[in-house]
Backbone as JSON, one array per atom type, in Angstrom:
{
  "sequence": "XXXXXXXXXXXXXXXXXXXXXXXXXXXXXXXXXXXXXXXXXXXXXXXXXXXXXXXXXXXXXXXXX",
  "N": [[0.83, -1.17, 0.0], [0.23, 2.12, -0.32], [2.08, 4.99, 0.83], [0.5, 8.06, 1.64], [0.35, 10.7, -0.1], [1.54, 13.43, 1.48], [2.28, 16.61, 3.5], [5.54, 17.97, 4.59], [7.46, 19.58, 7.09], [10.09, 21.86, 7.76], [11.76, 21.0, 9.53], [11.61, 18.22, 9.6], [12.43, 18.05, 7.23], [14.99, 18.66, 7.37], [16.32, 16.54, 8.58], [15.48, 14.49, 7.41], [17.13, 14.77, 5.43], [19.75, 15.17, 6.48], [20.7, 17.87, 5.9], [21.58, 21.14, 6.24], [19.51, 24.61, 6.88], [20.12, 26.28, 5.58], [21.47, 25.17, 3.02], [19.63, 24.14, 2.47], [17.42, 26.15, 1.35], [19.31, 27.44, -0.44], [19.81, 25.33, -2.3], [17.06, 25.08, -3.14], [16.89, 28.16, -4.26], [18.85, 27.42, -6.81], [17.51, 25.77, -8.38], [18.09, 23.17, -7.35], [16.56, 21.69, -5.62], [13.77, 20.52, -4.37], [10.91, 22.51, -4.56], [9.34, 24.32, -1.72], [5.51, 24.55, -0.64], [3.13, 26.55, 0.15], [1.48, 27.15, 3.34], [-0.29, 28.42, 4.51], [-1.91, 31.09, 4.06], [-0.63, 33.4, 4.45], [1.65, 32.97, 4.19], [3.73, 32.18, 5.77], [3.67, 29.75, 7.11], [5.52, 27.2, 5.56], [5.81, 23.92, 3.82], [7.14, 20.92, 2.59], [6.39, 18.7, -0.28], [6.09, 15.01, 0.89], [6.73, 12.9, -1.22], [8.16, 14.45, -2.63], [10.63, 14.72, -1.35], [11.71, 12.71, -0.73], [11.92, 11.36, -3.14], [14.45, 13.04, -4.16], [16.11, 12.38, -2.73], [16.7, 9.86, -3.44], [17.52, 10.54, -5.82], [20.07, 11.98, -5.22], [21.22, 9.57, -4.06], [21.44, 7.79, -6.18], [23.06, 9.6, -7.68], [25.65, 9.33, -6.89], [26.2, 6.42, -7.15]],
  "CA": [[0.0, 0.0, 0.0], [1.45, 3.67, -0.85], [1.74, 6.57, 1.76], [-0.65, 8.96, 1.43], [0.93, 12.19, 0.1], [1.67, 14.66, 3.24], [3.75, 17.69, 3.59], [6.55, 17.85, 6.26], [8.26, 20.82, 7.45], [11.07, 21.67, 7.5], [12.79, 20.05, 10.2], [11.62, 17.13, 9.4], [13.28, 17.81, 6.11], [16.45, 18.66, 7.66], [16.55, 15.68, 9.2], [15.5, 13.27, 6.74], [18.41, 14.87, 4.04], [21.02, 16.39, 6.6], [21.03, 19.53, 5.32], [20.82, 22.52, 7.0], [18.28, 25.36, 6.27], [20.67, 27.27, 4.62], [21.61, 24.36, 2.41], [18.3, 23.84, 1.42], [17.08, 27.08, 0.4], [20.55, 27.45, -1.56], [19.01, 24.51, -3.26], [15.6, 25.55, -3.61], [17.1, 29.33, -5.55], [19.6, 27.49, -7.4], [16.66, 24.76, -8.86], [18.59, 21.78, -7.15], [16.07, 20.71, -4.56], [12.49, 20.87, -4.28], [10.43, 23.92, -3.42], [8.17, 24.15, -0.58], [4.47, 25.28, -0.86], [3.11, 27.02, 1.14], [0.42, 26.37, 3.72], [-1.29, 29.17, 5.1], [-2.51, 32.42, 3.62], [0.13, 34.74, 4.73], [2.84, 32.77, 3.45], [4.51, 32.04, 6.93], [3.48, 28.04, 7.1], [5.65, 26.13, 4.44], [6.13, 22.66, 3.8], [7.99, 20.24, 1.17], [5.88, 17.4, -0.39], [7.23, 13.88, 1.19], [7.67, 12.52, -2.31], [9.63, 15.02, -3.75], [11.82, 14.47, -0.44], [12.31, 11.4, -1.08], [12.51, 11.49, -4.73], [15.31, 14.0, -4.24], [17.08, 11.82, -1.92], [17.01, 9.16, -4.48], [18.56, 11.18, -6.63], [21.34, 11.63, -4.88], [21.77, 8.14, -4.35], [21.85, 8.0, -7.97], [24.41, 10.33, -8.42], [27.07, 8.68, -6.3], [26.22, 5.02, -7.8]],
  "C": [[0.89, 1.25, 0.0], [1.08, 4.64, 0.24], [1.36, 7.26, 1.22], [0.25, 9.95, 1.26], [0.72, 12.98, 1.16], [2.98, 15.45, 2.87], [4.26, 17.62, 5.15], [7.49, 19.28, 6.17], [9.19, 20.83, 8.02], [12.16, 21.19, 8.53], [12.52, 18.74, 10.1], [12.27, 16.95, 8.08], [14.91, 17.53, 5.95], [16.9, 17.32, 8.52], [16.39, 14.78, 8.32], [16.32, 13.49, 6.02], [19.33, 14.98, 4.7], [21.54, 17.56, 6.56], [20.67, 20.25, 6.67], [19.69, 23.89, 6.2], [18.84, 26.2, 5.21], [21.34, 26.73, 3.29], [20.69, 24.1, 1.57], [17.82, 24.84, 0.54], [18.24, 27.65, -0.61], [19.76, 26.8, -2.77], [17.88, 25.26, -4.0], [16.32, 26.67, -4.66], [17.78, 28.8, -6.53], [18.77, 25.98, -8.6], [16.99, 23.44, -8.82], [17.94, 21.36, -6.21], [14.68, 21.58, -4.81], [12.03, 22.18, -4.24], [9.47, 24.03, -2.54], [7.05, 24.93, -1.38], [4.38, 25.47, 0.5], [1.31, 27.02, 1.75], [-0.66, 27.24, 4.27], [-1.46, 30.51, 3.97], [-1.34, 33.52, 3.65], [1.74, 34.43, 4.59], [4.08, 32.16, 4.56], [4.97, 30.71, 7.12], [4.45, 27.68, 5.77], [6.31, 25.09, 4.53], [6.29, 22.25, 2.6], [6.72, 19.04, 1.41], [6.59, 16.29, -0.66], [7.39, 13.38, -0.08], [8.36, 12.95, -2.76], [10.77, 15.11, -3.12], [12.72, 13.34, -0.92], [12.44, 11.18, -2.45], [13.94, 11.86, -5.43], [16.78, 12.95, -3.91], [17.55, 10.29, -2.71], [17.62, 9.27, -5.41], [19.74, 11.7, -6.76], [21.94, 10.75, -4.82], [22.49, 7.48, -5.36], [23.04, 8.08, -8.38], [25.62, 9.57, -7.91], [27.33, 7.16, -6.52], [27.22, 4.79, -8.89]]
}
């Protein structure tokens, strides 16, 4: 059975890749890692969707194979 798409924030991101925050959003401007949406109205809330975490993180895998 398949996990239900869910967003996770961002320490749970930094934790499932390693990264730090400043690592990530590097990523994110430089179009090498996901981008968060965002969850509330005022732009404050945002979260990464867990497949493209893990998608990502597969793709590193990848690279070093």
């Amino acid at each position: 059975m398949a996990e239900p798409r869910r967003f996770v924030r961002l320490i749970a991101v930094k934790y499932q890749t390693g990264l730090g925050r400043s690592a990530i959003y590097a990523g994110i401007k430089a179009g090498t890692y996901p981008k968060q949406y965002r969850l509330s109205e005022d732009g404050r809330a945002v979260g990464w969707l867990s497949e493209e975490i893990e998608a990502w993180i597969d793709s590193r895998i990848q690279a070093v194979a």
